[in-house]
Amino acid sequence: MCGVDIIVIGGGQSGLAAARTLLDAGLTPVLLEATEQATGSWPRYYDSLTLFSPARYSSLPGMAFPGDPDRYPHRDEVVDYLARYARALRRSGAEIRTGARVVAVEAGGKTNDGGFVVRLADGTTLSAPGVISAGGSFANPYLPRLEGQAGFTGRILHAAAYTSPEPYAGKQIIVVGAGNSAVQIAHELARLATVTLATREPIRFVDQRPLGKDLHFWFGVTGFDRLPARLVKTTPTVPVLDEGIYRQALRDGRLKRRPMFTRLDGDTVVWADGSRRPVDVVLLATGYRPHLPYLDGLGALDERGHPRHDRGLSTTHPGLGFLGLEWQRNPASNTLRGVGRDARHLVRRLRSRLGARRSRVGV
């Protein structure tokens, strides 16, 4: 394969936005997606997942999300949108390879300035001056260690493995987490099971539609969505967006919330006050961490496996970029509504770096 400027790793929302932006910038990308469909992790999210942003704020570059712009799209609508977006990219000339799992990215020369070699699981190797890592984090759910979990006789699972409430009917369930997914999952489980939300801090709610406008409208008006990440010393907890149904469920007791338990013991959970309660399932809605094992040997990650970067641009390897990281540039960085802006910013900086590199080597 000749004439490739940048290899994009990951065919979810971030990778698709990157490919579109690269084409618009006159660059030739090839997109590598490990699964058989360029829709990222969306098909594996829980069945009832609904976007927290209306359709009008949930589009990638160059293609509006279809239908009523004020509705909140369902998971399956997002999957369909991304599949259509990938087909449109192919018609525009982008090469998208599915079933192409990347196992390693290596420096293409003796220095970090010589481009990259990308190795696939089937033995194929590709090379390009630039690489954008847009693989997401769904494959790396964060599983905090719980005191007593080794002897716990119930089931512990992450929200990544949850699909629907029916298998948990009649169970005693603890959902750990205070974010949107934790509350949404706990609320639907409470229709069929006894559910308690366990959180370290009280759940912070914010009205979904203050003054009759969706919160994302106000994010745009106030500039919050573009708040530079460098101004935020500690990544804040995202509040739970609510039109009132979740708070009402807590008020009337259909859903309970308690401070985080201290330990598990056999078939019970032990609360901070020493009281116990039988529990069948502990469901961890505790988020995700970057999942970039193919970069392990490159020296582009820190000791935690997180990218060393400045607003998405690698600080160790010219020509390497990242897309879709949480708070990469601002609060919207890893969302449908924000990844397009990040892609334009990253491609502009990568193009400048690649141009400078070519000038130095006389290309």
Tab-separated table of C-alpha atoms in Angstrom:
chain	number	residue	atom	x	y	z
A	1	MET	CA	0.000	0.000	0.000
A	2	CYS	CA	1.513	3.293	-1.092
A	3	GLY	CA	0.707	6.920	-0.546
A	4	VAL	CA	-0.781	6.662	2.943
A	5	ASP	CA	-0.198	9.758	5.075
A	6	ILE	CA	-1.747	8.649	8.371
A	7	ILE	CA	-2.953	5.337	9.772
A	8	VAL	CA	-5.976	5.680	12.063
A	9	ILE	CA	-6.345	2.925	14.663
A	10	GLY	CA	-9.936	2.398	15.782
A	11	GLY	CA	-13.172	2.619	13.810
A	12	GLY	CA	-15.480	4.133	16.411
A	13	GLN	CA	-16.701	7.709	16.577
A	14	SER	CA	-13.181	9.098	17.104
A	15	GLY	CA	-11.554	7.152	14.298
A	16	LEU	CA	-14.359	7.964	11.867
A	17	ALA	CA	-14.156	11.672	12.732
A	18	ALA	CA	-10.388	11.531	12.227
A	19	ALA	CA	-10.707	9.886	8.804
A	20	ARG	CA	-13.258	12.475	7.641
A	21	THR	CA	-11.101	15.347	8.856
A	22	LEU	CA	-7.973	13.910	7.218
A	23	LEU	CA	-9.773	13.623	3.880
A	24	ASP	CA	-11.019	17.202	4.197
A	25	ALA	CA	-7.421	18.292	4.844
A	26	GLY	CA	-6.198	16.611	1.661
A	27	LEU	CA	-4.454	13.755	3.465
A	28	THR	CA	-4.782	10.048	2.659
A	29	PRO	CA	-5.805	7.905	5.650
A	30	VAL	CA	-6.318	4.205	6.144
A	31	LEU	CA	-8.553	3.272	9.074
A	32	LEU	CA	-8.017	-0.026	10.928
A	33	GLU	CA	-10.881	-1.472	12.983
A	34	ALA	CA	-10.441	-4.701	14.963
A	35	THR	CA	-14.095	-5.803	14.738
A	36	GLU	CA	-16.150	-6.512	11.631
A	37	GLN	CA	-18.046	-3.208	11.704
A	38	ALA	CA	-16.788	0.363	12.004
A	39	THR	CA	-19.145	1.367	14.804
A	40	GLY	CA	-16.785	1.223	17.777
A	41	SER	CA	-18.083	-0.045	21.111
A	42	TRP	CA	-21.650	1.192	20.657
A	43	PRO	CA	-23.169	-2.224	19.758
A	44	ARG	CA	-21.839	-3.611	23.067
A	45	TYR	CA	-23.351	-0.974	25.362
A	46	TYR	CA	-26.415	-1.894	27.429
A	47	ASP	CA	-29.658	-2.266	25.514
A	48	SER	CA	-31.520	0.765	26.874
A	49	LEU	CA	-28.679	3.269	26.620
A	50	THR	CA	-29.898	6.669	25.481
A	51	LEU	CA	-27.683	9.610	24.636
A	52	PHE	CA	-27.513	12.402	27.182
A	53	SER	CA	-27.257	14.931	24.352
A	54	PRO	CA	-30.007	15.627	21.777
A	55	ALA	CA	-29.515	14.599	18.151
A	56	ARG	CA	-28.679	18.160	17.100
A	57	TYR	CA	-25.574	18.051	19.341
A	58	SER	CA	-24.570	14.460	18.511
A	59	SER	CA	-23.147	14.626	14.995
A	60	LEU	CA	-19.739	13.902	13.528
A	61	PRO	CA	-18.162	16.226	10.913
A	62	GLY	CA	-20.050	16.454	7.652
A	63	MET	CA	-23.173	14.412	8.513
A	64	ALA	CA	-26.047	15.577	10.701
A	65	PHE	CA	-27.714	13.052	12.998
A	66	PRO	CA	-31.068	12.298	11.289
A	67	GLY	CA	-34.573	12.766	12.635
A	68	ASP	CA	-36.001	15.100	15.245
A	69	PRO	CA	-33.020	17.205	16.370
A	70	ASP	CA	-34.440	17.590	19.892
A	71	ARG	CA	-34.837	13.900	20.677
A	72	TYR	CA	-32.321	11.797	22.622
A	73	PRO	CA	-31.157	8.992	20.302
A	74	HIS	CA	-31.090	5.366	21.413
A	75	ARG	CA	-27.975	3.191	21.252
A	76	ASP	CA	-29.142	1.382	18.125
A	77	GLU	CA	-29.714	4.682	16.336
A	78	VAL	CA	-26.113	5.642	17.070
A	79	VAL	CA	-24.876	2.307	15.705
A	80	ASP	CA	-26.872	2.867	12.508
A	81	TYR	CA	-25.587	6.446	12.210
A	82	LEU	CA	-21.957	5.364	12.554
A	83	ALA	CA	-22.400	2.538	10.012
A	84	ARG	CA	-23.850	5.008	7.494
A	85	TYR	CA	-21.039	7.445	8.281
A	86	ALA	CA	-18.459	4.734	7.513
A	87	ARG	CA	-20.173	3.929	4.201
A	88	ALA	CA	-20.104	7.616	3.268
A	89	LEU	CA	-16.392	7.758	4.099
A	90	ARG	CA	-15.700	4.829	1.796
A	91	ARG	CA	-17.588	6.566	-1.008
A	92	SER	CA	-15.386	9.610	-0.408
A	93	GLY	CA	-12.242	7.552	-0.896
A	94	ALA	CA	-11.271	6.536	2.643
A	95	GLU	CA	-9.898	3.030	3.035
A	96	ILE	CA	-11.517	1.298	6.017
A	97	ARG	CA	-10.270	-2.164	6.932
A	98	THR	CA	-12.393	-4.159	9.361
A	99	GLY	CA	-11.143	-7.276	11.126
A	100	ALA	CA	-7.769	-5.531	11.289
A	101	ARG	CA	-6.518	-5.773	14.875
A	102	VAL	CA	-3.364	-3.805	15.581
A	103	VAL	CA	-0.879	-5.562	17.861
A	104	ALA	CA	2.061	-3.141	17.749
A	105	VAL	CA	3.138	0.280	16.563
A	106	GLU	CA	6.868	0.731	16.128
A	107	ALA	CA	9.097	3.669	15.235
A	108	GLY	CA	9.950	3.425	11.546
A	109	GLY	CA	13.512	4.663	11.894
A	110	LYS	CA	16.375	4.865	14.344
A	111	THR	CA	14.892	8.040	15.829
A	112	ASN	CA	11.315	8.980	16.758
A	113	ASP	CA	11.273	11.134	13.617
A	114	GLY	CA	11.101	8.368	11.006
A	115	GLY	CA	7.416	7.508	10.750
A	116	PHE	CA	5.791	4.310	11.984
A	117	VAL	CA	5.372	0.632	11.234
A	118	VAL	CA	1.994	-0.806	12.270
A	119	ARG	CA	1.755	-4.562	12.786
A	120	LEU	CA	-1.567	-6.417	12.570
A	121	ALA	CA	-2.610	-9.686	14.194
A	122	ASP	CA	-2.675	-11.471	10.818
A	123	GLY	CA	0.990	-10.637	10.212
A	124	THR	CA	0.374	-7.695	7.875
A	125	THR	CA	2.572	-4.634	8.315
A	126	LEU	CA	1.754	-1.101	7.197
A	127	SER	CA	3.856	2.038	7.312
A	128	ALA	CA	3.027	5.722	7.297
A	129	PRO	CA	4.533	9.031	8.421
A	130	GLY	CA	1.713	9.499	10.949
A	131	VAL	CA	-0.549	7.486	13.259
A	132	ILE	CA	-3.698	8.520	15.120
A	133	SER	CA	-4.634	6.259	18.024
A	134	ALA	CA	-8.427	6.415	18.370
A	135	GLY	CA	-9.106	3.038	19.921
A	136	GLY	CA	-11.268	4.084	22.857
A	137	SER	CA	-11.366	2.569	26.334
A	138	PHE	CA	-14.405	0.245	26.440
A	139	ALA	CA	-12.136	-2.804	26.346
A	140	ASN	CA	-10.473	-1.686	29.577
A	141	PRO	CA	-13.182	-1.212	32.248
A	142	TYR	CA	-11.898	0.043	35.569
A	143	LEU	CA	-12.444	-2.602	38.270
A	144	PRO	CA	-11.556	-1.233	41.701
A	145	ARG	CA	-10.524	-3.860	44.224
A	146	LEU	CA	-13.182	-4.343	46.888
A	147	GLU	CA	-12.292	-5.442	50.387
A	148	GLY	CA	-13.437	-9.040	50.845
A	149	GLN	CA	-14.184	-9.688	47.188
A	150	ALA	CA	-12.138	-12.913	47.108
A	151	GLY	CA	-14.595	-14.590	49.491
A	152	PHE	CA	-17.734	-12.990	48.079
A	153	THR	CA	-20.249	-15.629	47.017
A	154	GLY	CA	-22.269	-13.340	44.765
A	155	ARG	CA	-21.416	-11.949	41.360
A	156	ILE	CA	-19.255	-8.912	40.610
A	157	LEU	CA	-19.462	-7.408	37.134
A	158	HIS	CA	-18.701	-4.140	35.394
A	159	ALA	CA	-21.328	-2.105	33.563
A	160	ALA	CA	-19.491	-3.055	30.353
A	161	ALA	CA	-20.888	-6.590	30.803
A	162	TYR	CA	-24.448	-5.446	31.578
A	163	THR	CA	-27.058	-5.565	28.808
A	164	SER	CA	-30.582	-5.637	30.273
A	165	PRO	CA	-32.396	-5.990	33.633
A	166	GLU	CA	-34.283	-9.230	32.978
A	167	PRO	CA	-31.533	-11.649	34.151
A	168	TYR	CA	-31.466	-9.841	37.509
A	169	ALA	CA	-35.172	-10.029	38.367
A	170	GLY	CA	-35.755	-10.529	42.085
A	171	LYS	CA	-32.068	-10.052	42.972
A	172	GLN	CA	-30.496	-7.893	45.669
A	173	ILE	CA	-28.172	-5.559	43.759
A	174	ILE	CA	-25.603	-2.914	44.668
A	175	VAL	CA	-24.660	-0.513	41.860
A	176	VAL	CA	-21.371	1.261	42.566
A	177	GLY	CA	-21.044	4.666	40.937
A	178	ALA	CA	-22.551	8.140	40.859
A	179	GLY	CA	-22.476	8.949	37.143
A	180	ASN	CA	-25.094	8.947	34.422
A	181	SER	CA	-24.652	5.279	33.484
A	182	ALA	CA	-24.752	4.139	37.120
A	183	VAL	CA	-28.006	5.964	37.797
A	184	GLN	CA	-29.618	4.993	34.490
A	185	ILE	CA	-28.778	1.291	34.979
A	186	ALA	CA	-29.825	1.314	38.648
A	187	HIS	CA	-33.123	2.969	37.783
A	188	GLU	CA	-34.077	0.357	35.191
A	189	LEU	CA	-32.915	-2.522	37.398
A	190	ALA	CA	-35.151	-1.217	40.191
A	191	ARG	CA	-38.220	-2.196	38.151
A	192	LEU	CA	-37.357	-5.862	38.659
A	193	ALA	CA	-34.924	-6.013	41.577
A	194	THR	CA	-34.036	-4.386	44.894
A	195	VAL	CA	-31.314	-1.863	44.109
A	196	THR	CA	-29.047	0.386	46.160
A	197	LEU	CA	-26.635	2.909	44.698
A	198	ALA	CA	-23.353	2.928	46.647
A	199	THR	CA	-21.387	6.161	46.176
A	200	ARG	CA	-18.486	7.877	47.906
A	201	GLU	CA	-20.161	11.276	47.602
A	202	PRO	CA	-23.796	12.315	47.255
A	203	ILE	CA	-25.040	12.099	43.679
A	204	ARG	CA	-24.952	15.475	41.934
A	205	PHE	CA	-27.953	16.068	39.712
A	206	VAL	CA	-28.457	18.817	37.171
A	207	ASP	CA	-31.635	19.611	35.262
A	208	GLN	CA	-31.626	18.187	31.739
A	209	ARG	CA	-33.609	21.130	30.345
A	210	PRO	CA	-33.153	24.289	32.423
A	211	LEU	CA	-35.407	27.149	31.267
A	212	GLY	CA	-36.842	24.880	28.576
A	213	LYS	CA	-33.540	24.371	26.732
A	214	ASP	CA	-31.402	21.245	26.838
A	215	LEU	CA	-28.303	21.635	28.968
A	216	HIS	CA	-26.090	21.207	25.907
A	217	PHE	CA	-27.555	24.424	24.504
A	218	TRP	CA	-26.313	26.210	27.599
A	219	PHE	CA	-22.928	24.482	27.329
A	220	GLY	CA	-22.562	26.178	23.952
A	221	VAL	CA	-23.861	29.565	25.057
A	222	THR	CA	-21.623	29.712	28.130
A	223	GLY	CA	-18.559	28.209	26.442
A	224	PHE	CA	-18.369	25.370	28.983
A	225	ASP	CA	-17.984	22.753	26.242
A	226	ARG	CA	-14.779	24.482	25.146
A	227	LEU	CA	-13.299	24.977	28.594
A	228	PRO	CA	-9.569	24.195	28.154
A	229	ALA	CA	-8.541	21.075	30.038
A	230	ARG	CA	-5.321	22.767	31.160
A	231	LEU	CA	-7.401	25.099	33.361
A	232	VAL	CA	-8.869	22.137	35.267
A	233	LYS	CA	-6.524	20.834	37.962
A	234	THR	CA	-8.723	17.884	38.949
A	235	THR	CA	-11.085	16.240	36.482
A	236	PRO	CA	-14.564	16.926	37.893
A	237	THR	CA	-17.219	14.268	38.329
A	238	VAL	CA	-19.817	14.572	35.594
A	239	PRO	CA	-23.224	15.327	37.166
A	240	VAL	CA	-26.256	13.177	36.411
A	241	LEU	CA	-28.585	14.771	33.868
A	242	ASP	CA	-32.155	14.351	35.027
A	243	GLU	CA	-35.590	15.552	33.995
A	244	GLY	CA	-36.765	14.568	37.476
A	245	ILE	CA	-37.390	10.824	37.174
A	246	TYR	CA	-34.229	9.696	38.970
A	247	ARG	CA	-34.591	12.110	41.874
A	248	GLN	CA	-38.231	11.114	42.238
A	249	ALA	CA	-37.269	7.426	42.362
A	250	LEU	CA	-34.853	8.200	45.208
A	251	ARG	CA	-37.455	10.262	47.060
A	252	ASP	CA	-40.167	7.613	46.920
A	253	GLY	CA	-37.797	4.759	47.819
A	254	ARG	CA	-37.952	2.786	44.572
A	255	LEU	CA	-34.219	3.406	44.358
A	256	LYS	CA	-31.948	3.810	47.382
A	257	ARG	CA	-28.585	5.463	47.834
A	258	ARG	CA	-26.057	4.814	50.608
A	259	PRO	CA	-22.443	5.864	51.240
A	260	MET	CA	-19.947	3.342	49.868
A	261	PHE	CA	-19.797	0.053	51.770
A	262	THR	CA	-16.625	-0.922	53.615
A	263	ARG	CA	-16.325	-4.542	52.536
A	264	LEU	CA	-17.941	-7.697	51.240
A	265	ASP	CA	-18.284	-10.713	53.507
A	266	GLY	CA	-19.555	-13.995	52.119
A	267	ASP	CA	-23.001	-13.267	50.740
A	268	THR	CA	-23.373	-9.876	52.463
A	269	VAL	CA	-22.233	-6.291	52.098
A	270	VAL	CA	-21.027	-4.474	55.217
A	271	TRP	CA	-21.928	-0.792	55.441
A	272	ALA	CA	-19.932	1.895	57.246
A	273	ASP	CA	-22.260	1.754	60.281
A	274	GLY	CA	-21.592	-1.986	60.674
A	275	SER	CA	-24.957	-3.096	59.356
A	276	ARG	CA	-25.135	-5.909	56.831
A	277	ARG	CA	-27.321	-6.783	53.912
A	278	PRO	CA	-27.476	-9.876	51.712
A	279	VAL	CA	-26.423	-9.095	48.155
A	280	ASP	CA	-26.504	-11.166	44.975
A	281	VAL	CA	-24.793	-8.813	42.530
A	282	VAL	CA	-22.350	-5.925	42.752
A	283	LEU	CA	-22.392	-3.962	39.501
A	284	LEU	CA	-19.476	-1.562	39.032
A	285	ALA	CA	-20.282	1.542	36.989
A	286	THR	CA	-16.792	2.840	37.628
A	287	GLY	CA	-15.688	3.997	34.204
A	288	TYR	CA	-12.888	3.003	31.872
A	289	ARG	CA	-9.192	3.583	31.324
A	290	PRO	CA	-7.243	4.062	28.082
A	291	HIS	CA	-6.627	0.762	26.293
A	292	LEU	CA	-3.595	1.105	24.042
A	293	PRO	CA	-1.569	-2.142	24.395
A	294	TYR	CA	-0.229	-1.783	20.858
A	295	LEU	CA	1.758	1.251	22.032
A	296	ASP	CA	3.405	-0.514	24.972
A	297	GLY	CA	6.767	-0.903	23.247
A	298	LEU	CA	6.895	2.532	21.686
A	299	GLY	CA	7.574	4.606	24.788
A	300	ALA	CA	4.588	6.870	24.138
A	301	LEU	CA	2.695	5.893	27.324
A	302	ASP	CA	3.350	6.692	30.964
A	303	GLU	CA	3.646	4.134	33.757
A	304	ARG	CA	-0.169	3.928	34.055
A	305	GLY	CA	-0.580	3.199	30.359
A	306	HIS	CA	-1.910	6.697	29.660
A	307	PRO	CA	-0.721	8.636	26.600
A	308	ARG	CA	1.960	11.281	27.028
A	309	HIS	CA	0.354	14.073	25.061
A	310	ASP	CA	-0.421	17.749	24.740
A	311	ARG	CA	-4.068	18.201	23.701
A	312	GLY	CA	-3.887	14.974	21.718
A	313	LEU	CA	-0.458	15.392	20.179
A	314	SER	CA	2.229	13.006	21.421
A	315	THR	CA	5.003	14.655	23.395
A	316	THR	CA	7.375	11.765	22.631
A	317	HIS	CA	6.843	10.967	18.937
A	318	PRO	CA	6.271	13.527	16.153
A	319	GLY	CA	3.533	12.271	13.882
A	320	LEU	CA	1.656	10.403	16.635
A	321	GLY	CA	-1.711	11.694	17.804
A	322	PHE	CA	-4.514	10.586	20.101
A	323	LEU	CA	-8.235	11.137	19.760
A	324	GLY	CA	-11.208	10.382	22.002
A	325	LEU	CA	-9.436	10.685	25.359
A	326	GLU	CA	-11.464	11.945	28.304
A	327	TRP	CA	-10.762	15.662	28.791
A	328	GLN	CA	-8.263	15.580	25.921
A	329	ARG	CA	-8.884	19.266	25.279
A	330	ASN	CA	-12.189	20.054	27.013
A	331	PRO	CA	-15.228	18.406	28.674
A	332	ALA	CA	-16.685	17.278	25.317
A	333	SER	CA	-13.529	15.599	24.004
A	334	ASN	CA	-14.676	11.976	24.181
A	335	THR	CA	-18.261	12.583	23.019
A	336	LEU	CA	-20.042	12.589	19.670
A	337	ARG	CA	-20.618	16.306	20.002
A	338	GLY	CA	-16.996	17.187	20.731
A	339	VAL	CA	-14.713	14.744	18.957
A	340	GLY	CA	-15.040	16.527	15.605
A	341	ARG	CA	-13.552	19.723	17.018
A	342	ASP	CA	-10.701	17.746	18.537
A	343	ALA	CA	-10.110	15.964	15.230
A	344	ARG	CA	-9.756	19.267	13.372
A	345	HIS	CA	-7.355	20.586	16.010
A	346	LEU	CA	-5.263	17.400	15.971
A	347	VAL	CA	-5.104	17.037	12.183
A	348	ARG	CA	-4.017	20.654	11.809
A	349	ARG	CA	-1.145	20.130	14.254
A	350	LEU	CA	-0.179	16.735	12.824
A	351	ARG	CA	-0.149	18.126	9.305
A	352	SER	CA	2.206	20.866	10.422
A	353	ARG	CA	4.523	18.349	12.126
A	354	LEU	CA	4.542	15.983	9.185
A	355	GLY	CA	5.290	18.834	6.816
A	356	ALA	CA	8.223	19.930	8.965
A	357	ARG	CA	9.540	16.358	9.115
A	358	ARG	CA	9.394	15.971	5.341
A	359	SER	CA	11.261	19.221	4.887
A	360	ARG	CA	14.061	18.027	7.188
A	361	VAL	CA	14.521	14.760	5.288
A	362	GLY	CA	14.297	16.461	1.894
A	363	VAL	CA	10.991	14.988	0.750
